[in-house]
PDB file of C-alpha atoms and ligand atoms in Angstrom:
ATOM      1  CA  MET A 274     140.144  30.875 -31.933  1.00 83.00           C
ATOM      2  CA  ASN A 275     138.553  32.856 -29.119  1.00 94.00           C
ATOM      3  CA  LEU A 276     136.090  35.508 -30.304  1.00 96.00           C
ATOM      4  CA  LYS A 277     134.153  35.702 -27.021  1.00 95.00           C
ATOM      5  CA  ASN A 278     132.598  39.148 -26.491  1.00 95.00           C
ATOM      6  CA  ARG A 279     134.223  40.588 -29.639  1.00 98.00           C
ATOM      7  CA  ASP A 280     132.310  42.942 -31.903  1.00 98.00           C
ATOM      8  CA  PHE A 281     131.666  41.837 -35.504  1.00 98.00           C
ATOM      9  CA  ILE A 282     131.762  45.125 -37.393  1.00 98.00           C
ATOM     10  CA  SER A 283     134.390  44.700 -40.115  1.00 98.00           C
ATOM     11  CA  LEU A 284     136.289  41.644 -41.347  1.00 98.00           C
ATOM     12  CA  MET A 285     139.398  43.878 -41.173  1.00 98.00           C
ATOM     13  CA  ASP A 286     139.347  43.179 -37.420  1.00 98.00           C
ATOM     14  CA  PHE A 287     139.826  39.415 -37.893  1.00 98.00           C
ATOM     15  CA  SER A 288     142.708  37.144 -38.852  1.00 97.00           C
ATOM     16  CA  PRO A 289     142.635  34.618 -41.710  1.00 98.00           C
ATOM     17  CA  SER A 290     142.465  31.746 -39.203  1.00 97.00           C
ATOM     18  CA  GLU A 291     139.524  33.373 -37.414  1.00 98.00           C
ATOM     19  CA  LEU A 292     137.590  33.653 -40.693  1.00 98.00           C
ATOM     20  CA  GLU A 293     138.425  30.034 -41.528  1.00 98.00           C
ATOM     21  CA  GLY A 294     137.370  28.996 -38.017  1.00 98.00           C
ATOM     22  CA  ILE A 295     133.945  30.609 -38.394  1.00 98.00           C
ATOM     23  CA  ILE A 296     133.412  28.855 -41.746  1.00 98.00           C
ATOM     24  CA  THR A 297     134.440  25.496 -40.252  1.00 98.00           C
ATOM     25  CA  ARG A 298     132.078  26.076 -37.326  1.00 98.00           C
ATOM     26  CA  ALA A 299     129.214  26.865 -39.726  1.00 98.00           C
ATOM     27  CA  GLU A 300     129.885  23.645 -41.660  1.00 98.00           C
ATOM     28  CA  ALA A 301     129.709  21.624 -38.435  1.00 98.00           C
ATOM     29  CA  ILE A 302     126.500  23.364 -37.357  1.00 98.00           C
ATOM     30  CA  LYS A 303     124.979  22.797 -40.801  1.00 98.00           C
ATOM     31  CA  ASP A 304     125.829  19.085 -40.956  1.00 98.00           C
ATOM     32  CA  GLY A 305     124.724  18.559 -37.355  1.00 98.00           C
ATOM     33  CA  SER A 306     128.095  17.454 -35.971  1.00 98.00           C
ATOM     34  CA  LEU A 307     128.133  20.509 -33.672  1.00 98.00           C
ATOM     35  CA  LYS A 308     124.999  20.748 -31.543  1.00 98.00           C
ATOM     36  CA  VAL A 309     124.044  24.320 -30.651  1.00 98.00           C
ATOM     37  CA  GLU A 310     120.410  23.938 -29.581  1.00 97.00           C
ATOM     38  CA  ARG A 311     121.043  25.298 -26.056  1.00 97.00           C
ATOM     39  CA  HIS A 312     123.989  27.576 -26.784  1.00 97.00           C
ATOM     40  CA  LEU A 313     121.923  30.770 -26.363  1.00 98.00           C
ATOM     41  CA  HIS A 314     119.783  29.499 -23.457  1.00 98.00           C
ATOM     42  CA  ARG A 315     118.412  32.533 -21.533  1.00 96.00           C
ATOM     43  CA  LYS A 316     120.117  34.932 -23.952  1.00 98.00           C
ATOM     44  CA  THR A 317     118.341  37.774 -25.753  1.00 98.00           C
ATOM     45  CA  LEU A 318     119.612  39.491 -28.885  1.00 98.00           C
ATOM     46  CA  GLY A 319     118.402  42.882 -30.067  1.00 98.00           C
ATOM     47  CA  LEU A 320     117.999  43.610 -33.778  1.00 98.00           C
ATOM     48  CA  LEU A 321     118.037  47.400 -34.135  1.00 98.00           C
ATOM     49  CA  PHE A 322     117.254  48.172 -37.790  1.00 98.00           C
ATOM     50  CA  SER A 323     116.501  51.492 -39.488  1.00 96.00           C
ATOM     51  CA  VAL A 324     116.677  49.947 -42.981  1.00 95.00           C
ATOM     52  CA  ALA A 325     114.608  47.137 -44.512  1.00 97.00           C
ATOM     53  CA  SER A 326     115.838  43.536 -44.355  1.00 98.00           C
ATOM     54  CA  THR A 327     114.508  40.072 -45.169  1.00 98.00           C
ATOM     55  CA  ARG A 328     117.456  37.658 -44.991  1.00 98.00           C
ATOM     56  CA  THR A 329     119.611  39.236 -42.293  1.00 98.00           C
ATOM     57  CA  ARG A 330     116.794  39.937 -39.879  1.00 98.00           C
ATOM     58  CA  ILE A 331     114.944  36.644 -40.292  1.00 98.00           C
ATOM     59  CA  SER A 332     118.075  34.465 -40.306  1.00 98.00           C
ATOM     60  CA  PHE A 333     119.264  36.046 -37.043  1.00 98.00           C
ATOM     61  CA  GLN A 334     115.811  35.646 -35.492  1.00 98.00           C
ATOM     62  CA  VAL A 335     115.604  31.996 -36.532  1.00 98.00           C
ATOM     63  CA  ALA A 336     119.216  31.337 -35.501  1.00 98.00           C
ATOM     64  CA  ALA A 337     118.541  32.720 -32.015  1.00 98.00           C
ATOM     65  CA  ARG A 338     115.397  30.614 -31.649  1.00 98.00           C
ATOM     66  CA  GLN A 339     117.068  27.420 -32.915  1.00 98.00           C
ATOM     67  CA  MET A 340     119.963  28.012 -30.497  1.00 98.00           C
ATOM     68  CA  GLY A 341     117.633  28.252 -27.497  1.00 98.00           C
ATOM     69  CA  GLY A 342     117.617  32.029 -27.216  1.00 98.00           C
ATOM     70  CA  HIS A 343     115.451  34.901 -28.386  1.00 98.00           C
ATOM     71  CA  ALA A 344     115.939  37.817 -30.789  1.00 98.00           C
ATOM     72  CA  GLU A 345     113.881  40.969 -30.315  1.00 97.00           C
ATOM     73  CA  HIS A 346     113.329  43.076 -33.447  1.00 97.00           C
ATOM     74  CA  ILE A 347     113.593  46.770 -32.544  1.00 97.00           C
ATOM     75  CA  ASN A 348     112.410  49.138 -35.250  1.00 96.00           C
ATOM     76  CA  TRP A 349     114.706  52.197 -35.029  1.00 96.00           C
ATOM     77  CA  GLU A 350     111.734  54.500 -35.542  1.00 96.00           C
ATOM     78  CA  ASP A 351     109.881  52.989 -32.592  1.00 97.00           C
ATOM     79  CA  THR A 352     112.680  53.900 -30.172  1.00 98.00           C
ATOM     80  CA  GLN A 353     113.419  57.264 -28.573  1.00 98.00           C
ATOM     81  CA  LEU A 354     116.220  57.683 -31.112  1.00 98.00           C
ATOM     82  CA  ILE A 355     113.485  59.186 -33.255  1.00 97.00           C
ATOM     83  CA  ASN A 356     113.070  61.866 -30.537  1.00 98.00           C
ATOM     84  CA  HIS A 357     116.840  62.517 -30.515  1.00 97.00           C
ATOM     85  CA  GLU A 358     117.805  60.358 -27.551  1.00 98.00           C
ATOM     86  CA  SER A 359     121.537  59.831 -27.982  1.00 98.00           C
ATOM     87  CA  LEU A 360     123.137  56.681 -29.327  1.00 97.00           C
ATOM     88  CA  ILE A 361     125.311  56.724 -26.215  1.00 98.00           C
ATOM     89  CA  ASP A 362     122.311  56.459 -23.873  1.00 98.00           C
ATOM     90  CA  THR A 363     120.720  53.893 -26.190  1.00 98.00           C
ATOM     91  CA  ALA A 364     123.871  51.754 -26.127  1.00 98.00           C
ATOM     92  CA  GLU A 365     124.343  52.060 -22.364  1.00 98.00           C
ATOM     93  CA  VAL A 366     120.713  51.201 -21.598  1.00 98.00           C
ATOM     94  CA  THR A 367     120.133  48.388 -24.097  1.00 97.00           C
ATOM     95  CA  SER A 368     123.321  46.637 -23.059  1.00 97.00           C
ATOM     96  CA  ARG A 369     121.792  46.315 -19.556  1.00 98.00           C
ATOM     97  CA  TYR A 370     118.953  44.273 -21.106  1.00 98.00           C
ATOM     98  CA  LEU A 371     120.510  42.414 -24.029  1.00 98.00           C
ATOM     99  CA  ASP A 372     123.336  39.926 -24.595  1.00 98.00           C
ATOM    100  CA  ALA A 373     124.220  41.209 -28.091  1.00 98.00           C
ATOM    101  CA  LEU A 374     123.018  44.006 -30.352  1.00 98.00           C
ATOM    102  CA  ILE A 375     122.752  43.527 -34.123  1.00 98.00           C
ATOM    103  CA  ILE A 376     122.479  46.836 -35.977  1.00 98.00           C
ATOM    104  CA  ARG A 377     121.601  47.897 -39.530  1.00 98.00           C
ATOM    105  CA  SER A 378     121.638  51.615 -40.123  1.00 96.00           C
ATOM    106  CA  TYR A 379     123.078  53.824 -42.879  1.00 96.00           C
ATOM    107  CA  ASN A 380     122.193  56.544 -45.348  1.00 95.00           C
ATOM    108  CA  MET A 381     124.033  56.364 -48.658  1.00 94.00           C
ATOM    109  CA  ASN A 382     123.952  60.159 -48.993  1.00 94.00           C
ATOM    110  CA  GLN A 383     126.090  60.420 -45.846  1.00 96.00           C
ATOM    111  CA  TYR A 384     128.826  57.879 -46.503  1.00 97.00           C
ATOM    112  CA  GLY A 385     130.698  56.963 -43.321  1.00 97.00           C
ATOM    113  CA  LYS A 386     128.088  58.237 -40.852  1.00 97.00           C
ATOM    114  CA  GLY A 387     126.591  54.767 -40.415  1.00 97.00           C
ATOM    115  CA  ARG A 388     129.986  53.388 -39.387  1.00 98.00           C
ATOM    116  CA  GLU A 389     130.542  56.310 -37.001  1.00 98.00           C
ATOM    117  CA  ALA A 390     127.240  55.452 -35.317  1.00 97.00           C
ATOM    118  CA  LEU A 391     128.157  51.776 -35.054  1.00 98.00           C
ATOM    119  CA  ASN A 392     131.535  52.627 -33.533  1.00 98.00           C
ATOM    120  CA  LEU A 393     129.887  54.960 -31.012  1.00 98.00           C
ATOM    121  CA  VAL A 394     127.480  52.234 -29.920  1.00 98.00           C
ATOM    122  CA  SER A 395     130.384  49.803 -29.674  1.00 98.00           C
ATOM    123  CA  GLN A 396     132.294  52.176 -27.378  1.00 98.00           C
ATOM    124  CA  HIS A 397     129.342  52.495 -24.989  1.00 98.00           C
ATOM    125  CA  ALA A 398     127.893  48.981 -24.996  1.00 97.00           C
ATOM    126  CA  ASN A 399     129.542  46.197 -23.049  1.00 95.00           C
ATOM    127  CA  ILE A 400     127.977  43.473 -25.206  1.00 98.00           C
ATOM    128  CA  PRO A 401     129.000  42.266 -28.699  1.00 98.00           C
ATOM    129  CA  ILE A 402     127.848  44.586 -31.501  1.00 98.00           C
ATOM    130  CA  ILE A 403     127.198  42.890 -34.847  1.00 98.00           C
ATOM    131  CA  ASN A 404     127.117  44.833 -38.099  1.00 98.00           C
ATOM    132  CA  ALA A 405     124.048  43.740 -40.077  1.00 98.00           C
ATOM    133  CA  LEU A 406     125.100  46.096 -42.959  1.00 98.00           C
ATOM    134  CA  ASP A 407     126.221  49.675 -42.708  1.00 98.00           C
ATOM    135  CA  ASP A 408     127.611  52.034 -45.338  1.00 98.00           C
ATOM    136  CA  LYS A 409     131.022  50.299 -45.320  1.00 98.00           C
ATOM    137  CA  ASP A 410     130.719  46.568 -44.634  1.00 98.00           C
ATOM    138  CA  HIS A 411     128.390  43.582 -44.671  1.00 98.00           C
ATOM    139  CA  PRO A 412     130.578  41.058 -42.841  1.00 98.00           C
ATOM    140  CA  CYS A 413     127.844  38.504 -42.066  1.00 98.00           C
ATOM    141  CA  GLN A 414     126.785  38.340 -45.736  1.00 98.00           C
ATOM    142  CA  VAL A 415     130.317  37.756 -46.954  1.00 98.00           C
ATOM    143  CA  MET A 416     131.024  35.072 -44.354  1.00 98.00           C
ATOM    144  CA  GLY A 417     127.950  33.230 -45.664  1.00 98.00           C
ATOM    145  CA  ASP A 418     129.194  33.739 -49.221  1.00 98.00           C
ATOM    146  CA  LEU A 419     132.563  32.179 -48.373  1.00 98.00           C
ATOM    147  CA  LEU A 420     130.728  29.160 -46.967  1.00 98.00           C
ATOM    148  CA  THR A 421     128.782  28.929 -50.239  1.00 98.00           C
ATOM    149  CA  MET A 422     131.950  29.203 -52.347  1.00 98.00           C
ATOM    150  CA  LYS A 423     133.615  26.474 -50.296  1.00 98.00           C
ATOM    151  CA  GLU A 424     130.590  24.198 -50.723  1.00 98.00           C
ATOM    152  CA  LYS A 425     130.243  24.805 -54.456  1.00 98.00           C
ATOM    153  CA  LEU A 426     133.899  25.097 -55.496  1.00 98.00           C
ATOM    154  CA  GLY A 427     135.566  22.775 -52.998  1.00 97.00           C
ATOM    155  CA  GLU A 428     138.301  23.115 -50.375  1.00 92.00           C
ATOM    156  CA  ASP A 429     140.579  24.954 -52.818  1.00 93.00           C
ATOM    157  CA  PHE A 430     138.038  27.706 -53.518  1.00 96.00           C
ATOM    158  CA  ARG A 431     140.750  30.247 -52.755  1.00 95.00           C
ATOM    159  CA  LYS A 432     142.572  29.285 -55.960  1.00 96.00           C
ATOM    160  CA  LYS A 433     139.487  29.781 -58.141  1.00 98.00           C
ATOM    161  CA  HIS A 434     138.859  32.896 -60.178  1.00 98.00           C
ATOM    162  CA  VAL A 435     136.156  35.068 -58.615  1.00 98.00           C
ATOM    163  CA  VAL A 436     134.745  37.977 -60.623  1.00 98.00           C
ATOM    164  CA  PHE A 437     132.899  40.431 -58.440  1.00 98.00           C
ATOM    165  CA  THR A 438     131.049  42.911 -60.608  1.00 98.00           C
ATOM    166  CA  TRP A 439     128.977  46.034 -60.224  1.00 98.00           C
ATOM    167  CA  GLY A 440     125.526  45.614 -61.742  1.00 98.00           C
ATOM    168  CA  TYR A 441     122.834  48.081 -62.628  1.00 98.00           C
ATOM    169  CA  ALA A 442     120.067  48.610 -60.086  1.00 98.00           C
ATOM    170  CA  LYS A 443     117.667  51.493 -59.914  1.00 98.00           C
ATOM    171  CA  ARG A 444     118.177  51.726 -56.146  1.00 97.00           C
ATOM    172  CA  GLN A 445     121.427  53.144 -54.737  1.00 97.00           C
ATOM    173  CA  LYS A 446     122.863  50.503 -52.442  1.00 98.00           C
ATOM    174  CA  SER A 447     125.633  50.235 -49.855  1.00 98.00           C
ATOM    175  CA  PRO A 448     129.101  49.064 -50.970  1.00 98.00           C
ATOM    176  CA  GLY A 449     129.198  46.904 -47.826  1.00 98.00           C
ATOM    177  CA  VAL A 450     129.285  43.580 -49.697  1.00 98.00           C
ATOM    178  CA  PRO A 451     132.106  44.461 -52.155  1.00 98.00           C
ATOM    179  CA  HIS A 452     134.174  46.014 -49.350  1.00 98.00           C
ATOM    180  CA  SER A 453     133.790  42.973 -47.075  1.00 98.00           C
ATOM    181  CA  MET A 454     134.476  40.631 -50.021  1.00 98.00           C
ATOM    182  CA  LEU A 455     137.632  42.574 -50.884  1.00 98.00           C
ATOM    183  CA  VAL A 456     138.851  42.265 -47.299  1.00 98.00           C
ATOM    184  CA  ALA A 457     137.977  38.562 -47.029  1.00 98.00           C
ATOM    185  CA  ALA A 458     139.621  37.743 -50.370  1.00 98.00           C
ATOM    186  CA  SER A 459     142.833  39.471 -49.329  1.00 98.00           C
ATOM    187  CA  LEU A 460     142.906  37.743 -45.942  1.00 98.00           C
ATOM    188  CA  LEU A 461     142.294  34.300 -47.435  1.00 98.00           C
ATOM    189  CA  GLY A 462     144.642  34.696 -50.417  1.00 97.00           C
ATOM    190  CA  MET A 463     141.899  34.454 -53.052  1.00 98.00           C
ATOM    191  CA  ASN A 464     142.140  35.412 -56.727  1.00 97.00           C
ATOM    192  CA  ILE A 465     139.555  38.109 -57.325  1.00 98.00           C
ATOM    193  CA  THR A 466     138.768  40.557 -60.098  1.00 98.00           C
ATOM    194  CA  PHE A 467     136.567  43.570 -59.385  1.00 98.00           C
ATOM    195  CA  ALA A 468     134.731  44.816 -62.463  1.00 98.00           C
ATOM    196  CA  TYR A 469     132.948  48.141 -62.271  1.00 98.00           C
ATOM    197  CA  PRO A 470     132.246  51.200 -64.416  1.00 98.00           C
ATOM    198  CA  GLU A 471     134.577  54.177 -64.282  1.00 97.00           C
ATOM    199  CA  GLY A 472     133.712  56.339 -61.290  1.00 97.00           C
ATOM    200  CA  PHE A 473     132.503  53.446 -59.132  1.00 98.00           C
ATOM    201  CA  ASP A 474     135.820  52.802 -57.355  1.00 98.00           C
ATOM    202  CA  LEU A 475     135.736  51.226 -53.913  1.00 98.00           C
ATOM    203  CA  ASP A 476     136.897  53.104 -50.820  1.00 98.00           C
ATOM    204  CA  ALA A 477     140.703  53.516 -50.920  1.00 98.00           C
ATOM    205  CA  GLU A 478     140.886  52.450 -47.266  1.00 98.00           C
ATOM    206  CA  TYR A 479     139.655  48.986 -48.310  1.00 98.00           C
ATOM    207  CA  VAL A 480     141.732  48.765 -51.478  1.00 98.00           C
ATOM    208  CA  ASP A 481     144.911  49.720 -49.586  1.00 98.00           C
ATOM    209  CA  PHE A 482     144.142  47.187 -46.850  1.00 98.00           C
ATOM    210  CA  ALA A 483     143.589  44.464 -49.462  1.00 98.00           C
ATOM    211  CA  ARG A 484     146.740  45.198 -51.462  1.00 98.00           C
ATOM    212  CA  GLU A 485     148.829  45.108 -48.307  1.00 98.00           C
ATOM    213  CA  ARG A 486     147.290  41.803 -47.132  1.00 98.00           C
ATOM    214  CA  ILE A 487     147.693  40.198 -50.583  1.00 97.00           C
ATOM    215  CA  GLU A 488     151.437  40.905 -50.348  1.00 97.00           C
ATOM    216  CA  LYS A 489     151.444  38.874 -47.145  1.00 96.00           C
ATOM    217  CA  ASN A 490     148.793  36.215 -47.757  1.00 96.00           C
ATOM    218  CA  GLY A 491     149.092  35.607 -51.507  1.00 97.00           C
ATOM    219  CA  GLY A 492     146.249  35.692 -54.014  1.00 97.00           C
ATOM    220  CA  SER A 493     145.613  38.462 -56.512  1.00 98.00           C
ATOM    221  CA  LEU A 494     143.460  41.532 -57.042  1.00 98.00           C
ATOM    222  CA  LEU A 495     142.649  42.812 -60.531  1.00 98.00           C
ATOM    223  CA  VAL A 496     140.404  45.719 -61.487  1.00 98.00           C
ATOM    224  CA  SER A 497     138.580  45.990 -64.826  1.00 98.00           C
ATOM    225  CA  ASN A 498     136.118  48.445 -66.342  1.00 98.00           C
ATOM    226  CA  ASP A 499     134.952  45.830 -68.857  1.00 98.00           C
ATOM    227  CA  LEU A 500     132.683  43.095 -67.505  1.00 98.00           C
ATOM    228  CA  LEU A 501     132.724  40.990 -70.685  1.00 98.00           C
ATOM    229  CA  ASN A 502     136.528  40.751 -70.711  1.00 98.00           C
ATOM    230  CA  ALA A 503     136.659  40.229 -66.946  1.00 98.00           C
ATOM    231  CA  SER A 504     134.282  37.233 -67.232  1.00 98.00           C
ATOM    232  CA  GLU A 505     136.834  35.250 -69.259  1.00 98.00           C
ATOM    233  CA  GLY A 506     137.604  32.000 -67.425  1.00 98.00           C
ATOM    234  CA  ALA A 507     135.654  32.951 -64.292  1.00 98.00           C
ATOM    235  CA  ASP A 508     134.648  30.284 -61.756  1.00 98.00           C
ATOM    236  CA  VAL A 509     132.289  32.718 -60.015  1.00 98.00           C
ATOM    237  CA  ILE A 510     130.438  35.761 -61.295  1.00 99.00           C
ATOM    238  CA  TYR A 511     129.065  37.657 -58.301  1.00 99.00           C
ATOM    239  CA  VAL A 512     127.015  40.750 -59.102  1.00 98.00           C
ATOM    240  CA  LYS A 513     126.177  43.542 -56.676  1.00 98.00           C
ATOM    241  CA  SER A 514     125.180  47.146 -57.218  1.00 98.00           C
ATOM    242  CA  TRP A 515     126.510  50.000 -55.123  1.00 98.00           C
ATOM    243  CA  LYS A 516     126.319  53.762 -55.117  1.00 98.00           C
ATOM    244  CA  ALA A 517     129.339  55.632 -56.490  1.00 98.00           C
ATOM    245  CA  LEU A 518     131.131  56.966 -53.425  1.00 97.00           C
ATOM    246  CA  ASN A 519     132.401  60.165 -55.050  1.00 95.00           C
ATOM    247  CA  MET A 520     129.232  61.241 -56.859  1.00 97.00           C
ATOM    248  CA  SER A 521     126.152  63.040 -55.605  1.00 97.00           C
ATOM    249  CA  SER A 522     122.952  61.065 -55.671  1.00 97.00           C
ATOM    250  CA  GLU A 523     121.835  62.864 -58.846  1.00 97.00           C
ATOM    251  CA  GLU A 524     125.177  62.310 -60.632  1.00 98.00           C
ATOM    252  CA  ASP A 525     125.100  58.628 -59.711  1.00 98.00           C
ATOM    253  CA  TYR A 526     121.525  58.178 -60.971  1.00 97.00           C
ATOM    254  CA  GLU A 527     122.367  59.869 -64.254  1.00 98.00           C
ATOM    255  CA  GLN A 528     125.527  57.820 -64.737  1.00 98.00           C
ATOM    256  CA  ARG A 529     123.966  54.439 -63.885  1.00 98.00           C
ATOM    257  CA  GLU A 530     121.100  54.936 -66.353  1.00 98.00           C
ATOM    258  CA  ARG A 531     123.602  55.812 -69.090  1.00 97.00           C
ATOM    259  CA  ILE A 532     125.775  52.706 -68.562  1.00 97.00           C
ATOM    260  CA  ARG A 533     122.950  50.294 -67.760  1.00 98.00           C
ATOM    261  CA  PRO A 534     123.200  48.130 -70.936  1.00 96.00           C
ATOM    262  CA  ASP A 535     126.820  47.124 -70.233  1.00 97.00           C
ATOM    263  CA  TRP A 536     126.267  46.158 -66.601  1.00 98.00           C
ATOM    264  CA  CYS A 537     123.599  43.451 -66.558  1.00 98.00           C
ATOM    265  CA  VAL A 538     125.008  39.918 -66.117  1.00 98.00           C
ATOM    266  CA  SER A 539     123.661  37.687 -68.877  1.00 98.00           C
ATOM    267  CA  GLU A 540     124.398  34.435 -70.697  1.00 98.00           C
ATOM    268  CA  HIS A 541     126.962  36.375 -72.784  1.00 98.00           C
ATOM    269  CA  HIS A 542     129.104  36.643 -69.663  1.00 98.00           C
ATOM    270  CA  PHE A 543     128.644  32.978 -68.754  1.00 98.00           C
ATOM    271  CA  GLN A 544     129.670  31.973 -72.285  1.00 98.00           C
ATOM    272  CA  ARG A 545     133.061  33.536 -71.466  1.00 98.00           C
ATOM    273  CA  ALA A 546     133.216  31.958 -67.986  1.00 98.00           C
ATOM    274  CA  LYS A 547     134.066  28.319 -67.157  1.00 98.00           C
ATOM    275  CA  SER A 548     131.242  25.944 -68.119  1.00 98.00           C
ATOM    276  CA  ASP A 549     130.562  25.100 -64.452  1.00 98.00           C
ATOM    277  CA  ALA A 550     130.867  28.692 -63.197  1.00 98.00           C
ATOM    278  CA  ILE A 551     128.412  29.753 -60.515  1.00 98.00           C
ATOM    279  CA  PHE A 552     126.313  32.905 -60.329  1.00 99.00           C
ATOM    280  CA  MET A 553     126.082  34.676 -56.986  1.00 99.00           C
ATOM    281  CA  ASN A 554     124.185  37.647 -55.613  1.00 98.00           C
ATOM    282  CA  CYS A 555     123.307  38.466 -52.011  1.00 98.00           C
ATOM    283  CA  LEU A 556     119.665  39.360 -52.863  1.00 98.00           C
ATOM    284  CA  PRO A 557     117.413  41.290 -53.036  1.00 98.00           C
ATOM    285  CA  LEU A 558     117.601  41.548 -56.823  1.00 98.00           C
ATOM    286  CA  ILE A 559     115.207  42.670 -59.546  1.00 98.00           C
ATOM    287  CA  ARG A 560     115.374  40.402 -62.597  1.00 98.00           C
ATOM    288  CA  GLY A 561     116.535  42.416 -65.609  1.00 98.00           C
ATOM    289  CA  GLU A 562     118.518  44.904 -63.512  1.00 98.00           C
ATOM    290  CA  GLN A 563     121.735  43.407 -62.056  1.00 98.00           C
ATOM    291  CA  ALA A 564     121.238  40.183 -64.062  1.00 98.00           C
ATOM    292  CA  THR A 565     118.861  38.763 -66.637  1.00 98.00           C
ATOM    293  CA  ALA A 566     116.063  36.454 -65.484  1.00 98.00           C
ATOM    294  CA  ASP A 567     117.554  33.495 -67.377  1.00 98.00           C
ATOM    295  CA  VAL A 568     120.789  33.817 -65.381  1.00 98.00           C
ATOM    296  CA  VAL A 569     119.019  34.395 -62.044  1.00 98.00           C
ATOM    297  CA  ASP A 570     116.832  31.315 -62.561  1.00 98.00           C
ATOM    298  CA  GLY A 571     119.274  29.320 -64.686  1.00 98.00           C
ATOM    299  CA  LYS A 572     121.722  26.444 -64.154  1.00 98.00           C
ATOM    300  CA  HIS A 573     124.597  28.611 -62.878  1.00 98.00           C
ATOM    301  CA  SER A 574     122.585  30.260 -60.115  1.00 98.00           C
ATOM    302  CA  VAL A 575     123.202  29.347 -56.450  1.00 98.00           C
ATOM    303  CA  LEU A 576     121.201  32.244 -55.024  1.00 98.00           C
ATOM    304  CA  TYR A 577     118.886  30.307 -52.728  1.00 98.00           C
ATOM    305  CA  ASP A 578     121.673  28.110 -51.321  1.00 98.00           C
ATOM    306  CA  GLN A 579     123.585  31.336 -50.756  1.00 98.00           C
ATOM    307  CA  ALA A 580     120.615  32.818 -48.885  1.00 98.00           C
ATOM    308  CA  GLU A 581     120.191  29.650 -46.806  1.00 98.00           C
ATOM    309  CA  ASN A 582     123.817  29.829 -45.720  1.00 98.00           C
ATOM    310  CA  ARG A 583     123.098  33.140 -44.025  1.00 98.00           C
ATOM    311  CA  LEU A 584     121.332  31.112 -41.326  1.00 98.00           C
ATOM    312  CA  HIS A 585     124.215  28.668 -40.774  1.00 98.00           C
ATOM    313  CA  ILE A 586     126.855  31.391 -40.695  1.00 98.00           C
ATOM    314  CA  GLN A 587     124.838  33.602 -38.298  1.00 98.00           C
ATOM    315  CA  LYS A 588     124.701  30.632 -35.939  1.00 98.00           C
ATOM    316  CA  ALA A 589     128.467  30.194 -36.191  1.00 98.00           C
ATOM    317  CA  ILE A 590     129.067  33.904 -35.528  1.00 98.00           C
ATOM    318  CA  LEU A 591     126.733  33.869 -32.510  1.00 98.00           C
ATOM    319  CA  HIS A 592     128.342  30.638 -31.302  1.00 98.00           C
ATOM    320  CA  GLU A 593     131.757  32.293 -31.230  1.00 98.00           C
ATOM    321  CA  LEU A 594     130.844  35.749 -29.873  1.00 98.00           C
ATOM    322  CA  LEU A 595     128.507  34.415 -27.173  1.00 97.00           C
ATOM    323  CA  ARG A 596     130.488  31.455 -25.906  1.00 87.00           C
TER     324      ARG A 596
HETATM  325  N1  LIG B  35     121.513  40.222 -48.416  1.00 83.39           N
HETATM  326  C1  LIG B  35     120.870  40.853 -47.432  1.00 83.39           C
HETATM  327  O1  LIG B  35     121.488  41.422 -46.519  1.00 83.39           O
HETATM  328  O2  LIG B  35     119.514  40.737 -47.496  1.00 83.39           O
HETATM  329  P1  LIG B  35     118.504  41.588 -46.640  1.00 83.39           P
HETATM  330  O3  LIG B  35     118.696  43.032 -47.007  1.00 83.39           O
HETATM  331  O4  LIG B  35     117.155  41.067 -47.004  1.00 83.39           O
HETATM  332  O5  LIG B  35     118.822  41.365 -45.180  1.00 83.39           O
END
């Protein structure tokens, strides 16, 4: 595996062995068998964010520090982008100062524009660009989630039954996590069911990619509009809300309020799942929206281990891109 100087924008750009290699690297960093304390010596990362973040921002900042480097948080609104300086000039200039640029920027009412911006920066920066969540993907989150699944379910986690479900949230969120999970599952030959209400289909570009890769790599992809039925026999129930891609903001809000009662993960769903099934969510989450408080804080939940793994996987990603 040689990922030196590559961008990390979508998992579609990586092979199954590259994804496995990053997970293996994260395991070694986490258990201390791979020492990375000086790996980023004299290196500076930029974190250019226009959208709020707790886990992604802090885990990258801590990863950089613990690897001997430094991460500078750059609030989008404090740059000249706010005065219409171009992304091209921003990319050209910041890549003269930084060793990698980690970007989070999107607006869910302009689906696809966030990715266009990321691609433009990538074309004009000669340093690795890392996607910290845009309107299409959240690759770093899903890499951390795969590490968590491997830890909790064992080496053969690919053979387990993962149910990835839409859940109600008042806020309209990016479909980055489900898209990246769909891609990762298809590359690794996992068995995954996506459960979501009618009208909340994922981007056909991602579904087509996944179906084609499943033909090659094995695994399975099922789609259900009934969360209770989909939960039957699950090893993982992973809940995540996203905005409907083909509805206006108003239509989406109206629809999600109407269907809310059927799309909150509760003990009813875990009664259908395997007895040792785990509950996953990338956080942030409001108890009573995507899942009930007893599930979020109950015996199935691995949410804080999942959040911790963001740190270990960010280190592995930085280790590979900045060799
Ligand atoms: N899961 C996730 O990306 O969390 P933040 O939005 O807090 O970074």
